[in-house]
mmCIF file with all atom_site columns, C-alpha atoms in Angstrom:
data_model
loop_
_atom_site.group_PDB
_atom_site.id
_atom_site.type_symbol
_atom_site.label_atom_id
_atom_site.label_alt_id
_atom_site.label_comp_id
_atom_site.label_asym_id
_atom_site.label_entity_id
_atom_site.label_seq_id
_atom_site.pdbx_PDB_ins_code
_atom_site.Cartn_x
_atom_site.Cartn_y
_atom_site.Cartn_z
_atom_site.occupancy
_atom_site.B_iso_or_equiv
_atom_site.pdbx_formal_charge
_atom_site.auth_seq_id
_atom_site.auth_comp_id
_atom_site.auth_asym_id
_atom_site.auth_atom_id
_atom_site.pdbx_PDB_model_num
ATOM 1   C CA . UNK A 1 1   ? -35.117 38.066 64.158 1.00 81.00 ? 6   UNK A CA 1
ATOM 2   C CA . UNK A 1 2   ? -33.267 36.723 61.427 1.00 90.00 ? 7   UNK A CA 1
ATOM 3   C CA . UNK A 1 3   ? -31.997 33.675 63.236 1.00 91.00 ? 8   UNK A CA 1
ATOM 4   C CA . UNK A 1 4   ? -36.002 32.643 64.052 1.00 94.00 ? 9   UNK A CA 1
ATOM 5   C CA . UNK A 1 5   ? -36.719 32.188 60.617 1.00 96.00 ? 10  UNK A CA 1
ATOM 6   C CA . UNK A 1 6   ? -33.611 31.920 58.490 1.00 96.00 ? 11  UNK A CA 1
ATOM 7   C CA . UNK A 1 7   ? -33.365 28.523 57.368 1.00 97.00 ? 12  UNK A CA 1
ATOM 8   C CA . UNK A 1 8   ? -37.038 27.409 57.331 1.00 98.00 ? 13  UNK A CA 1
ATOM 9   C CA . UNK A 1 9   ? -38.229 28.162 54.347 1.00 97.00 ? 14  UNK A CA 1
ATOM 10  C CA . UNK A 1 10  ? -34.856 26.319 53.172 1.00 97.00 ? 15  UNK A CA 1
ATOM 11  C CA . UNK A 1 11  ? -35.635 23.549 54.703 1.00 97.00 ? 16  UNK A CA 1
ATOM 12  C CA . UNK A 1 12  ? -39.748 23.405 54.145 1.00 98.00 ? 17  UNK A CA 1
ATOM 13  C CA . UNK A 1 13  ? -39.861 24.543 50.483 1.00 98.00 ? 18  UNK A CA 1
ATOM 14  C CA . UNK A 1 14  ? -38.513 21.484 48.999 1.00 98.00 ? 19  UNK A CA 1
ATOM 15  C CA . UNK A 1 15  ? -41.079 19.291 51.029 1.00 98.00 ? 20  UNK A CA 1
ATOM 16  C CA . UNK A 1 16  ? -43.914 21.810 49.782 1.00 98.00 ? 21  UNK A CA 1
ATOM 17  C CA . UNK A 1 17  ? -42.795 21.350 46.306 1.00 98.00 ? 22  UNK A CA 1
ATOM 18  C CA . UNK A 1 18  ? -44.074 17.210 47.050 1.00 98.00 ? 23  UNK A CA 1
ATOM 19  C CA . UNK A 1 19  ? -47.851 17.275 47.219 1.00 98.00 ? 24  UNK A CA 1
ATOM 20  C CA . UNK A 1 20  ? -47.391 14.319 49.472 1.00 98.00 ? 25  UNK A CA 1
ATOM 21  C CA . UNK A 1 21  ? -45.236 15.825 51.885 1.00 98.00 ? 26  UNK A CA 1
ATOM 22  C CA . UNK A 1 22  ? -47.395 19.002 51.756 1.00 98.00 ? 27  UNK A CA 1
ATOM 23  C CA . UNK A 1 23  ? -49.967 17.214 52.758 1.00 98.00 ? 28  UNK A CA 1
ATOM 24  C CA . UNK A 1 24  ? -48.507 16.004 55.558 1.00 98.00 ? 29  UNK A CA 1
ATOM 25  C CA . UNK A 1 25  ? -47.326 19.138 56.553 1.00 98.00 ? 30  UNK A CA 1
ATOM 26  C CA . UNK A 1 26  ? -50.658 20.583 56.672 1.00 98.00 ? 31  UNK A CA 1
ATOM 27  C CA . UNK A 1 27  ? -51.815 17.633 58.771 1.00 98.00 ? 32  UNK A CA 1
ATOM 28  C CA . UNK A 1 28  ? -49.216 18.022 61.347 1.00 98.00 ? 33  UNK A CA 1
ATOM 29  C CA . UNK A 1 29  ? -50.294 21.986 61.650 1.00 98.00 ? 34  UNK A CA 1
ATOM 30  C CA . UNK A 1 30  ? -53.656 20.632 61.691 1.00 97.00 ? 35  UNK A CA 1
ATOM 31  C CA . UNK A 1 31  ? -53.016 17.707 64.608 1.00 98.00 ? 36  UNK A CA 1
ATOM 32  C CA . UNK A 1 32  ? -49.811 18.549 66.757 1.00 98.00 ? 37  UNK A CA 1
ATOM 33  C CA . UNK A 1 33  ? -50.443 21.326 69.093 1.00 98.00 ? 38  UNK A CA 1
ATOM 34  C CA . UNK A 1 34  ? -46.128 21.691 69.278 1.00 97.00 ? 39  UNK A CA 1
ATOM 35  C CA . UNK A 1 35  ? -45.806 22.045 65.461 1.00 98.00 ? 40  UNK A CA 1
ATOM 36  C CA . UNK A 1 36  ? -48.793 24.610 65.302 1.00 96.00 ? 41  UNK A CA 1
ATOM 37  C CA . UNK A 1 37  ? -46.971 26.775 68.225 1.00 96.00 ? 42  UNK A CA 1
ATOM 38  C CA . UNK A 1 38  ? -43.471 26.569 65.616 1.00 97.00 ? 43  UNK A CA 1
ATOM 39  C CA . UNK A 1 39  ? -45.300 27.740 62.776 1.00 97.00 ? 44  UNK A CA 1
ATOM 40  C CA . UNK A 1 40  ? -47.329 30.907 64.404 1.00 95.00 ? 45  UNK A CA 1
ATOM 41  C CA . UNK A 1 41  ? -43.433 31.941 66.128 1.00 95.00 ? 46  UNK A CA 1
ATOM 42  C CA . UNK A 1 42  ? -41.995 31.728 62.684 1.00 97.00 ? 47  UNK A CA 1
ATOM 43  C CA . UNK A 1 43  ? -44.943 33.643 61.400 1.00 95.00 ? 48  UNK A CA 1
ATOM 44  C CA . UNK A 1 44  ? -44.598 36.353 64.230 1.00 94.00 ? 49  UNK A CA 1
ATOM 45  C CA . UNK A 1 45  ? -40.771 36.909 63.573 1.00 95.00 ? 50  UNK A CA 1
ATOM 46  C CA . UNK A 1 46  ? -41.368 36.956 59.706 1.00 96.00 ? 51  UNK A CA 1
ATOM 47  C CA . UNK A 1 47  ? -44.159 39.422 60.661 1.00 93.00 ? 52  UNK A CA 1
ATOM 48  C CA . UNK A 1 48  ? -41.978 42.038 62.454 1.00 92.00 ? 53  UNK A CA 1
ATOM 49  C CA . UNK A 1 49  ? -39.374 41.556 59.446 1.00 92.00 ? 54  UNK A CA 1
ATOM 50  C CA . UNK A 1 50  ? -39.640 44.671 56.682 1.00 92.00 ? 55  UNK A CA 1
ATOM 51  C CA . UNK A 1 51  ? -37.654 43.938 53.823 1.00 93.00 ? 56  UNK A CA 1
ATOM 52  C CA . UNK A 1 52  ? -38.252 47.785 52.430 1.00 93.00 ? 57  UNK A CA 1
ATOM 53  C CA . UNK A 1 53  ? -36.399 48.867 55.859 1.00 93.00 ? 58  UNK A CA 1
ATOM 54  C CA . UNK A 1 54  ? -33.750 45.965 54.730 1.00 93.00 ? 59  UNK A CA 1
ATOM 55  C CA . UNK A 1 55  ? -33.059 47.186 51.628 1.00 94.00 ? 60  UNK A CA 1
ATOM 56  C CA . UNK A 1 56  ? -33.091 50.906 52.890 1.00 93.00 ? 61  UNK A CA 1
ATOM 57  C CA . UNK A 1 57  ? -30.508 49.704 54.683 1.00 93.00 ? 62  UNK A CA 1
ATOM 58  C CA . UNK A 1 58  ? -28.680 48.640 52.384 1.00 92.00 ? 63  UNK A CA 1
ATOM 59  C CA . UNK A 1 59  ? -28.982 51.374 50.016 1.00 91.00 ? 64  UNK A CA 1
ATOM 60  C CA . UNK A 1 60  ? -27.908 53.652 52.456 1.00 92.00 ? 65  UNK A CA 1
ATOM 61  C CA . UNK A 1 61  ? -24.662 51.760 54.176 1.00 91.00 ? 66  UNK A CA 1
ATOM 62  C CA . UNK A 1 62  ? -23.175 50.184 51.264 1.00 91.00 ? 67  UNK A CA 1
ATOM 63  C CA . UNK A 1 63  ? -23.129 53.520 49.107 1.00 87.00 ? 68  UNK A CA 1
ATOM 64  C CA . UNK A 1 64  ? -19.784 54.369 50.729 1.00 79.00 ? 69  UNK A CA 1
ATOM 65  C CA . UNK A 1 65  ? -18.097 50.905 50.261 1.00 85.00 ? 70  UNK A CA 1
ATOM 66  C CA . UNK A 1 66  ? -16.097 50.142 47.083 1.00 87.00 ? 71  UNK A CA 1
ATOM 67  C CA . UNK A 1 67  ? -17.549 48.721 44.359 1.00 85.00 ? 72  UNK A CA 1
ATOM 68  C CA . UNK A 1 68  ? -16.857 45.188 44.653 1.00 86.00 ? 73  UNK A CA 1
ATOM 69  C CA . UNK A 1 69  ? -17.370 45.048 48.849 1.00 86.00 ? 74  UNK A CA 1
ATOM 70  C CA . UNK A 1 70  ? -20.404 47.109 47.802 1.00 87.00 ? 75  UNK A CA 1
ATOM 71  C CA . UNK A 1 71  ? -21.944 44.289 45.197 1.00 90.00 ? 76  UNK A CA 1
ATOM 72  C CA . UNK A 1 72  ? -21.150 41.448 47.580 1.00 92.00 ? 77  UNK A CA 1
ATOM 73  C CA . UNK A 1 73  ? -22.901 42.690 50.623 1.00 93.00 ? 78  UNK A CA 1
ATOM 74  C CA . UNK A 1 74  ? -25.960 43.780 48.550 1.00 92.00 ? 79  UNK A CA 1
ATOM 75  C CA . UNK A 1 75  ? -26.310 40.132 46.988 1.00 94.00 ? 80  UNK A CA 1
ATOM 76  C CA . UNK A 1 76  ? -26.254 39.076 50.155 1.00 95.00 ? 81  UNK A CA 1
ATOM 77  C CA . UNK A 1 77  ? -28.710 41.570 51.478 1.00 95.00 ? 82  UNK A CA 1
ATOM 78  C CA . UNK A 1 78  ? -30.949 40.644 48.501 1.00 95.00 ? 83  UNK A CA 1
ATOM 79  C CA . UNK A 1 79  ? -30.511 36.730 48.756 1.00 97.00 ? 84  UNK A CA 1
ATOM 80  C CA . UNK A 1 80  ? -31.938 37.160 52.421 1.00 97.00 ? 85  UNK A CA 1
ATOM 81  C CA . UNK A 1 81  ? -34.427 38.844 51.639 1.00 96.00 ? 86  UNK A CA 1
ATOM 82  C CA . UNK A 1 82  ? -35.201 36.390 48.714 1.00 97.00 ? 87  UNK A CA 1
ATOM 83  C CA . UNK A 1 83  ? -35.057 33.530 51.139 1.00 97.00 ? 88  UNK A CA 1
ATOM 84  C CA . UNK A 1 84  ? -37.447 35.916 53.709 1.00 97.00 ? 89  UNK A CA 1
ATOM 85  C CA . UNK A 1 85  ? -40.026 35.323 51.295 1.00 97.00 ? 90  UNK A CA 1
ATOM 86  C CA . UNK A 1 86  ? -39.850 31.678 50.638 1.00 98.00 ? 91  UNK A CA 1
ATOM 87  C CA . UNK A 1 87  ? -40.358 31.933 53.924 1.00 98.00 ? 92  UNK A CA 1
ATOM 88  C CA . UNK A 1 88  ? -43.264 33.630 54.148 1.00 98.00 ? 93  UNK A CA 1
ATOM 89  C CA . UNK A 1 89  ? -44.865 31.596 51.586 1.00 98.00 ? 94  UNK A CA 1
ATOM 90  C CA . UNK A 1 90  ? -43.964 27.989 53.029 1.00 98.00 ? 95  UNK A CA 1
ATOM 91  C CA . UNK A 1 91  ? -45.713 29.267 56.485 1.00 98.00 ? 96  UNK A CA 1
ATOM 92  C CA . UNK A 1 92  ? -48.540 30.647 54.456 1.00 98.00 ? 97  UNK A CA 1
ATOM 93  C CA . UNK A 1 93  ? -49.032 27.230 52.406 1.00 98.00 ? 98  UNK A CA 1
ATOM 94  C CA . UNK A 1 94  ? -48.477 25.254 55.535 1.00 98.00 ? 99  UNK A CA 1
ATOM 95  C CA . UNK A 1 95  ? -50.659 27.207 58.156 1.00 96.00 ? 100 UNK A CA 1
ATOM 96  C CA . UNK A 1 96  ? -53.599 28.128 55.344 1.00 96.00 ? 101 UNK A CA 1
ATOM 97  C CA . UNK A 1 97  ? -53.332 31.870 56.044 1.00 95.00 ? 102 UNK A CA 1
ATOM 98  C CA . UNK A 1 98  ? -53.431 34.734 53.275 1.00 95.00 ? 103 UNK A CA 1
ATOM 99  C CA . UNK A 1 99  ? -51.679 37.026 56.160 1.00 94.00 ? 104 UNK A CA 1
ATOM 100 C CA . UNK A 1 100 ? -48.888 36.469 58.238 1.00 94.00 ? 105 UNK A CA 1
ATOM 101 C CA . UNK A 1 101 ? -50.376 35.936 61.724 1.00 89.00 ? 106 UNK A CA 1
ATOM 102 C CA . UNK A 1 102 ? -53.829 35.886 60.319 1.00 91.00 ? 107 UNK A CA 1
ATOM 103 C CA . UNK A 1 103 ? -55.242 34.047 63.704 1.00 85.00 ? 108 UNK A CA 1
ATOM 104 C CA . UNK A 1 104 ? -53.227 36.664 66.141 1.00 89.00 ? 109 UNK A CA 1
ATOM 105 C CA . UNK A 1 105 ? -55.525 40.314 65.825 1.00 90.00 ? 110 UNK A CA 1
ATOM 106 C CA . UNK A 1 106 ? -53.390 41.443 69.048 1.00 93.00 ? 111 UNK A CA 1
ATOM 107 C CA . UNK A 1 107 ? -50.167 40.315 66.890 1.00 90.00 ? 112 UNK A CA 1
ATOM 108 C CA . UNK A 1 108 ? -51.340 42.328 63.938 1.00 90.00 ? 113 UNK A CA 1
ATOM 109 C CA . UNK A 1 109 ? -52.824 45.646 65.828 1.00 92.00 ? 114 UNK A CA 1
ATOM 110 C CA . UNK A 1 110 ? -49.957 45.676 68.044 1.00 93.00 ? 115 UNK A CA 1
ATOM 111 C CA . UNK A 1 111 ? -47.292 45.992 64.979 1.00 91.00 ? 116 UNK A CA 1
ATOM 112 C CA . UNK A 1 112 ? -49.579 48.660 62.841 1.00 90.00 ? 117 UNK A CA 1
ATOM 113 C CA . UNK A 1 113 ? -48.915 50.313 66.109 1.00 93.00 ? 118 UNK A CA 1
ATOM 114 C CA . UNK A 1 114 ? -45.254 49.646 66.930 1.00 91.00 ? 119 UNK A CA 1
ATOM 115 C CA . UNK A 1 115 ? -44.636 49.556 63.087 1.00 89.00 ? 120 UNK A CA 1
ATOM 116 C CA . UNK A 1 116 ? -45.471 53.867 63.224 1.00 91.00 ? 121 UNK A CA 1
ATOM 117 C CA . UNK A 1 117 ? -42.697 54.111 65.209 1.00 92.00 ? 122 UNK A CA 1
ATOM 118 C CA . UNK A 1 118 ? -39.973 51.823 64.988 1.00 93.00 ? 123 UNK A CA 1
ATOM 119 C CA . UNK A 1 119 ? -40.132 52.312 61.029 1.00 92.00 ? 124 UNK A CA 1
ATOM 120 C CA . UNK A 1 120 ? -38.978 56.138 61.295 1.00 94.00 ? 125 UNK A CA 1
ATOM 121 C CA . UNK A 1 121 ? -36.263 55.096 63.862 1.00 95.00 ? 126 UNK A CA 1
ATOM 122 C CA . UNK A 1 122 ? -34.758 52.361 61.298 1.00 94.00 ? 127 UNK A CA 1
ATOM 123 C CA . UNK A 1 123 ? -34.495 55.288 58.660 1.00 93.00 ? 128 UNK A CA 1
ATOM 124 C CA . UNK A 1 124 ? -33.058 57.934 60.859 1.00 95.00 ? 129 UNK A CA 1
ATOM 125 C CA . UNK A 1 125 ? -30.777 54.737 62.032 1.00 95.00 ? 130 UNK A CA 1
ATOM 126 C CA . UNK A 1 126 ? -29.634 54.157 58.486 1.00 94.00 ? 131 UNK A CA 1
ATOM 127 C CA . UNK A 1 127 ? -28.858 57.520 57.953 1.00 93.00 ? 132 UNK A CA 1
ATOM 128 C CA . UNK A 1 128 ? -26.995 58.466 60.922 1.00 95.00 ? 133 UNK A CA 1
ATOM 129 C CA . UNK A 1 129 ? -24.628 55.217 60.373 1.00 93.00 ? 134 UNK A CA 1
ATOM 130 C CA . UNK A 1 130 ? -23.952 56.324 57.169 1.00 91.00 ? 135 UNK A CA 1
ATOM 131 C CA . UNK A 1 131 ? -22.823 59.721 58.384 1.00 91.00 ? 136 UNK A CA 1
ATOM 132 C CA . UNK A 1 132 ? -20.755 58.395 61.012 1.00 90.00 ? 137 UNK A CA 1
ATOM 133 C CA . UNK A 1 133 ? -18.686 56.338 58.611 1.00 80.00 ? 138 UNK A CA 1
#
Protein backbone atom coordinates (compact mmCIF):
# COMPACT_ATOMS: atom_id res chain seq x y z
CA UNK A 1 0.00 0.00 0.00
CA UNK A 2 2.61 2.30 0.76
CA UNK A 3 3.78 2.80 -2.78
CA UNK A 4 -0.14 3.99 -3.78
CA UNK A 5 0.06 6.84 -1.69
CA UNK A 6 3.59 7.67 -0.66
CA UNK A 7 4.53 10.68 -2.37
CA UNK A 8 1.15 12.42 -2.86
CA UNK A 9 0.62 14.27 -0.18
CA UNK A 10 4.39 15.45 -0.96
CA UNK A 11 3.62 16.48 -3.95
CA UNK A 12 -0.19 18.04 -3.36
CA UNK A 13 0.44 19.80 -0.01
CA UNK A 14 2.49 22.55 -1.31
CA UNK A 15 -0.19 23.32 -4.09
CA UNK A 16 -2.94 23.20 -1.19
CA UNK A 17 -0.97 25.60 0.78
CA UNK A 18 -1.85 28.24 -2.63
CA UNK A 19 -5.54 29.07 -2.41
CA UNK A 20 -5.26 29.41 -6.13
CA UNK A 21 -3.96 26.17 -6.86
CA UNK A 22 -6.41 24.66 -4.31
CA UNK A 23 -8.90 25.86 -6.09
CA UNK A 24 -8.02 24.39 -9.00
CA UNK A 25 -7.52 21.27 -7.51
CA UNK A 26 -10.93 21.07 -6.30
CA UNK A 27 -12.18 21.94 -9.78
CA UNK A 28 -10.35 19.23 -11.47
CA UNK A 29 -11.96 16.61 -8.73
CA UNK A 30 -15.03 18.38 -9.48
CA UNK A 31 -14.75 18.20 -13.64
CA UNK A 32 -12.29 15.32 -14.76
CA UNK A 33 -13.81 12.00 -14.31
CA UNK A 34 -9.75 10.49 -14.50
CA UNK A 35 -8.57 12.79 -11.65
CA UNK A 36 -11.73 11.93 -9.46
CA UNK A 37 -10.96 7.98 -10.04
CA UNK A 38 -6.93 9.00 -8.67
CA UNK A 39 -8.16 10.62 -5.73
CA UNK A 40 -10.90 7.89 -4.40
CA UNK A 41 -7.70 4.98 -5.14
CA UNK A 42 -5.46 7.11 -3.04
CA UNK A 43 -8.23 7.46 -0.55
CA UNK A 44 -8.92 3.59 -0.56
CA UNK A 45 -5.15 2.66 0.00
CA UNK A 46 -4.80 5.44 2.74
CA UNK A 47 -8.03 3.84 4.08
CA UNK A 48 -6.70 0.26 4.57
CA UNK A 49 -3.40 1.97 6.09
CA UNK A 50 -3.39 1.82 10.26
CA UNK A 51 -0.70 3.76 11.54
CA UNK A 52 -1.42 2.25 15.32
CA UNK A 53 -0.60 -1.32 13.61
CA UNK A 54 2.59 0.74 12.08
CA UNK A 55 3.84 1.85 15.04
CA UNK A 56 3.04 -1.53 16.86
CA UNK A 57 5.24 -2.62 14.56
CA UNK A 58 7.69 -0.80 15.23
CA UNK A 59 7.62 -0.95 18.86
CA UNK A 60 7.78 -4.45 18.75
CA UNK A 61 10.73 -5.19 15.95
CA UNK A 62 13.06 -2.52 16.70
CA UNK A 63 13.20 -3.32 20.58
CA UNK A 64 15.92 -5.88 19.83
CA UNK A 65 18.10 -3.64 17.52
CA UNK A 66 20.89 -1.47 18.99
CA UNK A 67 20.33 1.74 19.95
CA UNK A 68 21.37 3.76 17.14
CA UNK A 69 19.88 1.11 14.20
CA UNK A 70 16.95 1.22 16.64
CA UNK A 71 16.46 5.33 16.51
CA UNK A 72 17.01 5.42 12.76
CA UNK A 73 14.43 2.94 11.70
CA UNK A 74 11.85 4.42 14.15
CA UNK A 75 12.35 8.07 12.61
CA UNK A 76 11.77 6.60 9.67
CA UNK A 77 8.78 4.64 10.75
CA UNK A 78 7.46 7.89 12.30
CA UNK A 79 8.31 10.26 9.26
CA UNK A 80 6.00 7.83 7.16
CA UNK A 81 3.58 7.87 9.11
CA UNK A 82 3.85 11.75 9.41
CA UNK A 83 3.77 11.99 5.66
CA UNK A 84 0.55 9.23 5.80
CA UNK A 85 -1.28 11.96 7.23
CA UNK A 86 -0.49 14.85 5.04
CA UNK A 87 -1.80 12.55 3.00
CA UNK A 88 -4.87 12.00 4.30
CA UNK A 89 -5.53 15.56 4.71
CA UNK A 90 -4.55 16.79 1.04
CA UNK A 91 -7.23 14.01 -0.27
CA UNK A 92 -9.64 15.20 2.34
CA UNK A 93 -9.18 19.05 1.31
CA UNK A 94 -9.15 18.11 -2.31
CA UNK A 95 -12.13 15.55 -2.53
CA UNK A 96 -14.40 17.62 0.30
CA UNK A 97 -14.79 14.53 2.50
CA UNK A 98 -14.58 14.51 6.48
CA UNK A 99 -13.88 10.52 6.02
CA UNK A 100 -11.62 8.74 3.97
CA UNK A 101 -13.83 7.10 1.31
CA UNK A 102 -16.80 9.00 2.50
CA UNK A 103 -18.75 8.30 -1.04
CA UNK A 104 -17.73 4.32 -0.98
CA UNK A 105 -20.32 2.66 2.05
CA UNK A 106 -19.19 -0.87 0.49
CA UNK A 107 -15.42 0.53 0.91
CA UNK A 108 -16.10 1.49 4.48
CA UNK A 109 -18.40 -1.67 5.69
CA UNK A 110 -16.18 -3.96 3.97
CA UNK A 111 -12.92 -2.77 6.10
CA UNK A 112 -14.94 -2.52 9.67
CA UNK A 113 -15.30 -6.06 8.57
CA UNK A 114 -11.89 -7.12 7.24
CA UNK A 115 -10.36 -4.59 9.77
CA UNK A 116 -11.74 -7.39 12.86
CA UNK A 117 -9.58 -9.64 11.45
CA UNK A 118 -6.62 -8.65 9.74
CA UNK A 119 -5.88 -6.23 12.83
CA UNK A 120 -5.32 -9.31 15.32
CA UNK A 121 -3.19 -11.07 12.60
CA UNK A 122 -0.78 -7.85 12.27
CA UNK A 123 -0.26 -8.10 16.17
CA UNK A 124 0.26 -11.78 16.46
CA UNK A 125 2.58 -11.01 13.17
CA UNK A 126 4.60 -8.48 15.10
CA UNK A 127 5.05 -10.60 17.84
CA UNK A 128 6.01 -13.77 16.34
CA UNK A 129 8.83 -11.80 14.19
CA UNK A 130 10.11 -10.53 17.14
CA UNK A 131 10.48 -13.97 18.67
CA UNK A 132 12.00 -15.41 15.75
CA UNK A 133 14.83 -12.91 15.75
Amino acid sequence: LLTAWLGVGDALAPMLADPAKAATLRDMYAQFPWFREFVSSVEMSLAKADTVISAHYDATLLAGLSEEDGEELAALGADLRARLDTTVDCMLAISGHTTLAEGNSILQSSLVARNAYVDPLNVVQADVMAKLR
